[in-house]
Amino acid sequence: WMVAYVMDDGPIRYYRYDRGEKKAHFLFTNRNELEKQPLVKMNPVIVKSRDGLNLVNYLSLPKGSDSDGDGFPDQPLPMVLLVHGGPWARSEWGYDPEHQWLANRGYAVLDVNFRGSTGFGKDFANAGNMEWAGKMHDDLIDSVNWAVEKKIADPDKVAISGGSYGGYATLVGLTFTPGVFACGIDIVGPSNLITLLESIPPYWAPMIEMFTTRVGDHRTEEGKKFLTERSPLSKVDQIEDPLLIGQGANDPRVKQAEADQIVNAMEEKKIPVTYVLYPDEGHGFARPENRISFFAVMEAFLAEYLGGRYEAIGEDFKGSSITVPEGKDGVPGLAAALAAHSNE
């Protein structure tokens, strides 16, 4: 038998199991360099929602922050709340590069499986129906409150970050519950649920009925009113916390207009925002050079508002297509790095 041994603080290790010998023989690991790194554990935690649901979340802590090994830090830490995309997906236990990176920079990392996530049964998934910016968001706030009560998180230094639905959740966090988060990072997230549903690509057309059941019906006046109420764009004047937006210009699912319209609305109201746009990316950042460049901006942004460690941007834009249409002065070193990059 071939056996893959999955860990949270190291790469996958592959073994050949000899049934005759009843012994496993190590073959290889898929990422040798990770074996040498000070990686951290990912601890499953159960958070009770305000209406009694069990939320299976995952917590990672910086190396050396938990001296007695009880799964909680010795003192409250700046924390990044991660919100997965989908939302009909889930966060899972195991090695996660984003957890490792953020923990290395000094942050507690809490990954939330809010209602609507898959993998926990139909009732849990269906509990998210028509609850975008509703009870799905309450689950995120309940998770933050849990982390504060357990003295995991410094209540004044909690960021929210995510991609796709997680980007939407970030925008909801800053518009529906201003002041809870010190800052937010929205990656390819929709800002207007009506334009999101109206721009569904043709190959997703069979899913329209699912969206009307789970999100709202953009084809009726009543549905449009509901979707407007649940759209961050309708509450943009509530934003009082720093926001970083990342977007691909070729995104077929969450079109560039979703980012453009909230950035424009913030500009009109003179609310600062940093907008990073990649002309050669789609729904997420596929090119390694672009991913590296965005993470360089992201960690400098987090350091500015949460106080964690970061590496100066330096040459991290090399080979990337990064553009910053708005807010290049809102992140330490960003303007200088862009100027150097344009001269390459």
CSV table of C-alpha atoms in Angstrom, one decimal:
chain,number,residue,atom,x,y,z
A,1,TRP,CA,0.0,0.0,0.0
A,2,MET,CA,1.0,3.6,-0.6
A,3,VAL,CA,0.2,5.7,2.5
A,4,ALA,CA,0.2,9.5,2.7
A,5,TYR,CA,0.7,10.8,6.2
A,6,VAL,CA,-0.8,14.3,6.6
A,7,MET,CA,0.4,16.7,9.3
A,8,ASP,CA,-0.5,20.2,10.3
A,9,ASP,CA,3.1,21.3,11.1
A,10,GLY,CA,5.0,19.7,8.2
A,11,PRO,CA,4.6,18.5,4.7
A,12,ILE,CA,2.9,15.3,3.6
A,13,ARG,CA,5.1,12.2,4.1
A,14,TYR,CA,4.7,9.2,1.8
A,15,TYR,CA,5.3,5.6,2.9
A,16,ARG,CA,5.1,2.1,1.4
A,17,TYR,CA,3.3,-0.2,3.8
A,18,ASP,CA,4.4,-3.8,3.5
A,19,ARG,CA,1.5,-6.0,4.6
A,20,GLY,CA,3.7,-9.0,4.9
A,21,GLU,CA,6.2,-7.3,7.2
A,22,LYS,CA,3.5,-5.1,8.8
A,23,LYS,CA,5.9,-2.2,8.5
A,24,ALA,CA,5.8,1.2,6.8
A,25,HIS,CA,8.9,2.3,4.9
A,26,PHE,CA,9.4,6.0,4.4
A,27,LEU,CA,9.7,7.0,0.7
A,28,PHE,CA,9.8,10.8,0.4
A,29,THR,CA,8.2,14.1,1.5
A,30,ASN,CA,6.7,16.4,-1.1
A,31,ARG,CA,8.4,19.6,0.3
A,32,ASN,CA,11.8,18.9,1.7
A,33,GLU,CA,12.6,22.5,2.7
A,34,LEU,CA,9.6,22.6,5.0
A,35,GLU,CA,11.2,19.9,7.2
A,36,LYS,CA,13.7,22.6,8.3
A,37,GLN,CA,11.2,25.3,9.2
A,38,PRO,CA,9.8,26.2,12.6
A,39,LEU,CA,6.2,25.3,11.7
A,40,VAL,CA,3.3,25.5,14.1
A,41,LYS,CA,0.3,23.3,15.0
A,42,MET,CA,-3.3,23.9,13.8
A,43,ASN,CA,-5.6,23.3,16.7
A,44,PRO,CA,-9.3,22.4,16.1
A,45,VAL,CA,-11.6,24.4,18.4
A,46,ILE,CA,-15.4,24.4,18.9
A,47,VAL,CA,-17.1,27.8,19.1
A,48,LYS,CA,-20.7,27.9,20.1
A,49,SER,CA,-22.8,30.3,18.0
A,50,ARG,CA,-25.3,32.6,19.7
A,51,ASP,CA,-28.1,30.4,18.6
A,52,GLY,CA,-26.4,27.1,19.6
A,53,LEU,CA,-24.6,25.8,16.5
A,54,ASN,CA,-21.2,24.2,16.9
A,55,LEU,CA,-18.7,26.0,14.7
A,56,VAL,CA,-15.6,23.8,14.0
A,57,ASN,CA,-12.8,26.4,13.7
A,58,TYR,CA,-9.0,26.0,13.5
A,59,LEU,CA,-6.5,28.0,15.5
A,60,SER,CA,-2.8,28.5,14.9
A,61,LEU,CA,-0.5,30.4,17.3
A,62,PRO,CA,3.0,31.9,16.8
A,63,LYS,CA,5.9,29.7,17.8
A,64,GLY,CA,6.7,30.2,21.5
A,65,SER,CA,3.5,32.0,22.3
A,66,ASP,CA,2.0,29.1,24.2
A,67,SER,CA,4.6,28.1,26.8
A,68,ASP,CA,2.5,25.6,28.7
A,69,GLY,CA,1.1,23.9,25.5
A,70,ASP,CA,-2.5,24.3,26.5
A,71,GLY,CA,-3.5,25.6,23.0
A,72,PHE,CA,-3.9,29.2,24.2
A,73,PRO,CA,-1.3,32.0,24.1
A,74,ASP,CA,0.3,33.3,27.3
A,75,GLN,CA,-1.1,36.7,26.5
A,76,PRO,CA,-3.6,38.1,24.0
A,77,LEU,CA,-2.2,38.5,20.5
A,78,PRO,CA,-3.0,40.4,17.3
A,79,MET,CA,-5.2,38.0,15.3
A,80,VAL,CA,-6.2,37.5,11.7
A,81,LEU,CA,-9.7,36.0,11.2
A,82,LEU,CA,-9.7,34.0,8.0
A,83,VAL,CA,-12.9,33.5,6.1
A,84,HIS,CA,-13.0,30.7,3.4
A,85,GLY,CA,-14.5,31.2,0.0
A,86,GLY,CA,-17.4,29.4,-1.6
A,87,PRO,CA,-19.2,29.8,0.7
A,88,TRP,CA,-20.2,26.2,0.0
A,89,ALA,CA,-16.8,24.8,1.0
A,90,ARG,CA,-14.9,24.5,4.2
A,91,SER,CA,-11.7,25.0,6.0
A,92,GLU,CA,-9.8,21.8,6.9
A,93,TRP,CA,-7.2,20.7,9.3
A,94,GLY,CA,-3.7,20.1,8.0
A,95,TYR,CA,-0.7,22.0,6.7
A,96,ASP,CA,-1.8,25.4,5.6
A,97,PRO,CA,0.7,27.9,4.2
A,98,GLU,CA,-1.3,31.0,5.1
A,99,HIS,CA,-1.6,29.9,8.7
A,100,GLN,CA,2.1,29.2,8.9
A,101,TRP,CA,3.0,32.5,7.2
A,102,LEU,CA,0.7,34.6,9.5
A,103,ALA,CA,1.8,32.8,12.6
A,104,ASN,CA,5.4,33.4,11.7
A,105,ARG,CA,4.7,37.1,11.5
A,106,GLY,CA,3.3,37.0,15.1
A,107,TYR,CA,-0.4,36.6,14.6
A,108,ALA,CA,-2.9,34.2,16.0
A,109,VAL,CA,-4.9,32.8,13.1
A,110,LEU,CA,-8.5,31.7,13.5
A,111,ASP,CA,-10.1,30.0,10.5
A,112,VAL,CA,-13.9,29.8,10.8
A,113,ASN,CA,-16.4,27.2,9.4
A,114,PHE,CA,-19.5,29.4,9.6
A,115,ARG,CA,-23.0,28.1,8.9
A,116,GLY,CA,-23.4,27.4,5.2
A,117,SER,CA,-20.0,25.6,5.1
A,118,THR,CA,-20.0,22.1,3.7
A,119,GLY,CA,-18.8,19.0,5.4
A,120,PHE,CA,-21.0,19.2,8.5
A,121,GLY,CA,-24.3,17.9,7.1
A,122,LYS,CA,-27.2,19.3,5.2
A,123,ASP,CA,-28.8,21.1,8.1
A,124,PHE,CA,-25.6,23.1,8.8
A,125,ALA,CA,-25.2,24.0,5.1
A,126,ASN,CA,-28.9,25.0,4.8
A,127,ALA,CA,-28.6,27.1,7.9
A,128,GLY,CA,-26.8,29.6,5.7
A,129,ASN,CA,-29.7,30.0,3.3
A,130,MET,CA,-30.6,33.7,2.9
A,131,GLU,CA,-28.1,34.5,5.7
A,132,TRP,CA,-25.3,36.4,3.8
A,133,ALA,CA,-24.5,39.3,6.0
A,134,GLY,CA,-26.9,37.8,8.5
A,135,LYS,CA,-26.3,34.8,10.7
A,136,MET,CA,-23.3,33.8,8.6
A,137,HIS,CA,-21.7,37.0,9.7
A,138,ASP,CA,-22.9,36.5,13.3
A,139,ASP,CA,-20.9,33.3,13.3
A,140,LEU,CA,-17.7,35.3,12.5
A,141,ILE,CA,-18.4,37.9,15.2
A,142,ASP,CA,-19.2,35.1,17.7
A,143,SER,CA,-15.8,33.5,16.8
A,144,VAL,CA,-14.0,36.9,17.4
A,145,ASN,CA,-15.8,37.3,20.7
A,146,TRP,CA,-14.8,33.8,21.7
A,147,ALA,CA,-11.2,34.5,20.9
A,148,VAL,CA,-11.3,37.7,22.9
A,149,GLU,CA,-13.0,36.0,25.9
A,150,LYS,CA,-10.4,33.2,25.8
A,151,LYS,CA,-7.6,35.9,25.8
A,152,ILE,CA,-6.4,34.6,22.5
A,153,ALA,CA,-7.0,37.9,20.7
A,154,ASP,CA,-6.3,41.5,21.5
A,155,PRO,CA,-9.8,43.1,20.8
A,156,ASP,CA,-8.1,46.2,19.4
A,157,LYS,CA,-6.0,44.2,16.9
A,158,VAL,CA,-8.2,41.8,15.0
A,159,ALA,CA,-8.1,41.8,11.2
A,160,ILE,CA,-10.5,40.0,8.8
A,161,SER,CA,-9.3,38.5,5.5
A,162,GLY,CA,-10.7,36.3,2.8
A,163,GLY,CA,-11.1,35.6,-0.9
A,164,SER,CA,-14.3,35.4,-3.0
A,165,TYR,CA,-17.1,34.9,-0.4
A,166,GLY,CA,-14.4,35.6,2.2
A,167,GLY,CA,-13.7,38.9,0.5
A,168,TYR,CA,-17.4,39.7,0.7
A,169,ALA,CA,-17.4,38.7,4.4
A,170,THR,CA,-14.5,41.2,4.9
A,171,LEU,CA,-16.5,44.0,3.3
A,172,VAL,CA,-19.5,43.0,5.5
A,173,GLY,CA,-17.3,43.1,8.5
A,174,LEU,CA,-16.2,46.6,7.8
A,175,THR,CA,-19.6,47.9,6.8
A,176,PHE,CA,-22.1,46.1,9.0
A,177,THR,CA,-20.0,45.9,12.1
A,178,PRO,CA,-17.6,48.9,12.0
A,179,GLY,CA,-15.1,49.1,14.8
A,180,VAL,CA,-14.9,45.3,15.4
A,181,PHE,CA,-11.9,44.9,13.1
A,182,ALA,CA,-8.7,46.9,13.0
A,183,CYS,CA,-8.5,46.4,9.3
A,184,GLY,CA,-9.7,44.2,6.5
A,185,ILE,CA,-8.4,42.4,3.4
A,186,ASP,CA,-10.8,41.7,0.6
A,187,ILE,CA,-9.5,39.5,-2.3
A,188,VAL,CA,-11.9,39.1,-5.3
A,189,GLY,CA,-14.9,39.7,-3.1
A,190,PRO,CA,-18.3,41.0,-4.4
A,191,SER,CA,-19.6,44.3,-3.0
A,192,ASN,CA,-23.0,44.3,-4.6
A,193,LEU,CA,-25.1,41.1,-4.6
A,194,ILE,CA,-27.4,42.3,-7.3
A,195,THR,CA,-24.6,42.9,-9.9
A,196,LEU,CA,-22.9,39.7,-8.7
A,197,LEU,CA,-26.0,37.6,-9.6
A,198,GLU,CA,-26.7,39.6,-12.8
A,199,SER,CA,-23.2,38.9,-14.0
A,200,ILE,CA,-23.3,35.1,-13.5
A,201,PRO,CA,-21.3,33.6,-16.5
A,202,PRO,CA,-23.2,31.4,-19.0
A,203,TYR,CA,-21.5,28.2,-17.8
A,204,TRP,CA,-22.9,28.9,-14.3
A,205,ALA,CA,-26.5,29.5,-15.5
A,206,PRO,CA,-27.8,26.1,-14.2
A,207,MET,CA,-26.8,27.3,-10.7
A,208,ILE,CA,-29.1,30.4,-10.7
A,209,GLU,CA,-31.9,28.6,-8.9
A,210,MET,CA,-29.4,27.5,-6.2
A,211,PHE,CA,-28.3,31.1,-5.8
A,212,THR,CA,-31.9,32.3,-5.5
A,213,THR,CA,-32.5,29.8,-2.7
A,214,ARG,CA,-29.2,30.3,-0.8
A,215,VAL,CA,-28.5,34.0,-1.5
A,216,GLY,CA,-31.6,35.8,-2.8
A,217,ASP,CA,-33.6,36.4,-6.0
A,218,HIS,CA,-32.3,39.3,-8.1
A,219,ARG,CA,-35.2,38.8,-10.6
A,220,THR,CA,-37.9,40.2,-8.3
A,221,GLU,CA,-38.3,43.6,-6.7
A,222,GLU,CA,-38.6,42.1,-3.2
A,223,GLY,CA,-35.5,40.1,-3.9
A,224,LYS,CA,-33.6,43.1,-5.1
A,225,LYS,CA,-34.5,45.1,-2.0
A,226,PHE,CA,-33.3,42.2,0.2
A,227,LEU,CA,-30.0,41.9,-1.7
A,228,THR,CA,-29.4,45.6,-1.6
A,229,GLU,CA,-29.8,45.5,2.2
A,230,ARG,CA,-27.2,42.6,2.4
A,231,SER,CA,-24.7,44.4,0.0
A,232,PRO,CA,-21.6,46.1,1.5
A,233,LEU,CA,-21.9,48.8,-1.2
A,234,SER,CA,-25.1,50.0,0.3
A,235,LYS,CA,-23.4,50.7,3.6
A,236,VAL,CA,-20.0,52.0,2.4
A,237,ASP,CA,-20.3,55.2,4.5
A,238,GLN,CA,-20.1,53.0,7.6
A,239,ILE,CA,-16.5,52.0,6.8
A,240,GLU,CA,-14.1,53.4,9.4
A,241,ASP,CA,-11.3,50.8,9.3
A,242,PRO,CA,-8.5,50.5,6.8
A,243,LEU,CA,-9.2,48.3,3.8
A,244,LEU,CA,-6.9,46.5,1.3
A,245,ILE,CA,-8.6,45.2,-1.9
A,246,GLY,CA,-7.0,42.7,-4.3
A,247,GLN,CA,-8.6,42.0,-7.7
A,248,GLY,CA,-8.0,40.3,-11.0
A,249,ALA,CA,-9.1,42.2,-14.1
A,250,ASN,CA,-10.0,39.0,-15.9
A,251,ASP,CA,-12.2,37.5,-13.1
A,252,PRO,CA,-15.2,35.9,-14.8
A,253,ARG,CA,-17.0,35.2,-11.6
A,254,VAL,CA,-16.5,38.3,-9.4
A,255,LYS,CA,-15.9,40.9,-12.1
A,256,GLN,CA,-13.5,43.9,-11.7
A,257,ALA,CA,-16.6,46.1,-11.4
A,258,GLU,CA,-17.3,44.6,-8.0
A,259,ALA,CA,-14.1,46.1,-6.7
A,260,ASP,CA,-14.3,49.3,-8.8
A,261,GLN,CA,-17.7,50.3,-7.5
A,262,ILE,CA,-16.8,50.1,-3.9
A,263,VAL,CA,-13.5,51.8,-4.4
A,264,ASN,CA,-15.2,54.6,-6.3
A,265,ALA,CA,-17.8,54.9,-3.6
A,266,MET,CA,-15.1,55.2,-1.0
A,267,GLU,CA,-13.3,57.8,-3.0
A,268,GLU,CA,-16.4,59.9,-3.3
A,269,LYS,CA,-16.8,59.8,0.4
A,270,LYS,CA,-13.1,60.4,1.0
A,271,ILE,CA,-12.6,57.1,2.8
A,272,PRO,CA,-9.1,55.8,2.2
A,273,VAL,CA,-8.6,52.4,0.6
A,274,THR,CA,-5.7,50.6,-1.1
A,275,TYR,CA,-6.7,48.9,-4.3
A,276,VAL,CA,-4.3,46.3,-5.9
A,277,LEU,CA,-5.3,45.2,-9.4
A,278,TYR,CA,-3.6,42.5,-11.6
A,279,PRO,CA,-4.5,42.8,-15.3
A,280,ASP,CA,-3.5,39.2,-16.1
A,281,GLU,CA,-5.3,37.5,-13.2
A,282,GLY,CA,-8.8,36.1,-12.8
A,283,HIS,CA,-10.7,34.8,-9.7
A,284,GLY,CA,-7.6,34.7,-7.5
A,285,PHE,CA,-3.9,35.1,-8.2
A,286,ALA,CA,-2.5,32.2,-10.1
A,287,ARG,CA,0.9,33.5,-11.2
A,288,PRO,CA,3.5,32.9,-8.4
A,289,GLU,CA,5.1,36.3,-9.0
A,290,ASN,CA,1.7,38.0,-8.5
A,291,ARG,CA,1.0,36.0,-5.4
A,292,ILE,CA,4.3,36.9,-3.9
A,293,SER,CA,3.8,40.6,-4.7
A,294,PHE,CA,0.3,40.6,-3.1
A,295,PHE,CA,1.4,38.8,0.0
A,296,ALA,CA,4.3,41.3,0.4
A,297,VAL,CA,1.7,44.2,0.3
A,298,MET,CA,-0.6,42.2,2.6
A,299,GLU,CA,1.9,41.6,5.3
A,300,ALA,CA,3.1,45.3,5.3
A,301,PHE,CA,-0.6,46.3,5.5
A,302,LEU,CA,-1.2,44.0,8.5
A,303,ALA,CA,2.0,45.2,10.2
A,304,GLU,CA,0.8,48.8,9.9
A,305,TYR,CA,-2.5,48.1,11.7
A,306,LEU,CA,-1.8,45.0,13.9
A,307,GLY,CA,1.9,45.6,14.6
A,308,GLY,CA,3.2,42.2,13.5
A,309,ARG,CA,6.5,41.5,11.8
A,310,TYR,CA,7.0,42.0,8.1
A,311,GLU,CA,9.8,42.0,5.5
A,312,ALA,CA,10.3,45.2,3.5
A,313,ILE,CA,8.7,44.8,0.1
A,314,GLY,CA,12.1,45.1,-1.7
A,315,GLU,CA,12.2,43.1,-4.9
A,316,ASP,CA,9.0,41.2,-4.3
A,317,PHE,CA,7.3,42.9,-7.3
A,318,LYS,CA,9.8,41.4,-9.7
A,319,GLY,CA,8.1,39.7,-12.6
A,320,SER,CA,4.6,40.6,-11.3
A,321,SER,CA,1.9,42.6,-13.1
A,322,ILE,CA,0.9,44.5,-10.0
A,323,THR,CA,-0.8,47.9,-10.4
A,324,VAL,CA,-2.3,50.1,-7.6
A,325,PRO,CA,-5.0,52.4,-9.0
A,326,GLU,CA,-5.7,53.8,-5.5
A,327,GLY,CA,-4.1,54.1,-2.1
A,328,LYS,CA,-0.4,53.4,-2.8
A,329,ASP,CA,0.6,55.6,0.2
A,330,GLY,CA,-1.6,53.5,2.6
A,331,VAL,CA,0.9,50.6,2.9
A,332,PRO,CA,4.5,51.1,4.2
A,333,GLY,CA,7.0,50.9,1.3
A,334,LEU,CA,4.4,50.3,-1.4
A,335,ALA,CA,4.8,53.6,-3.3
A,336,ALA,CA,8.6,53.2,-3.3
A,337,ALA,CA,8.4,49.6,-4.4
A,338,LEU,CA,6.0,50.5,-7.3
A,339,ALA,CA,8.3,53.3,-8.4
A,340,ALA,CA,11.3,50.8,-8.5
A,341,HIS,CA,9.2,48.2,-10.2
A,342,SER,CA,8.1,50.6,-13.0
A,343,ASN,CA,11.8,51.3,-13.8
A,344,GLU,CA,12.7,47.6,-14.2
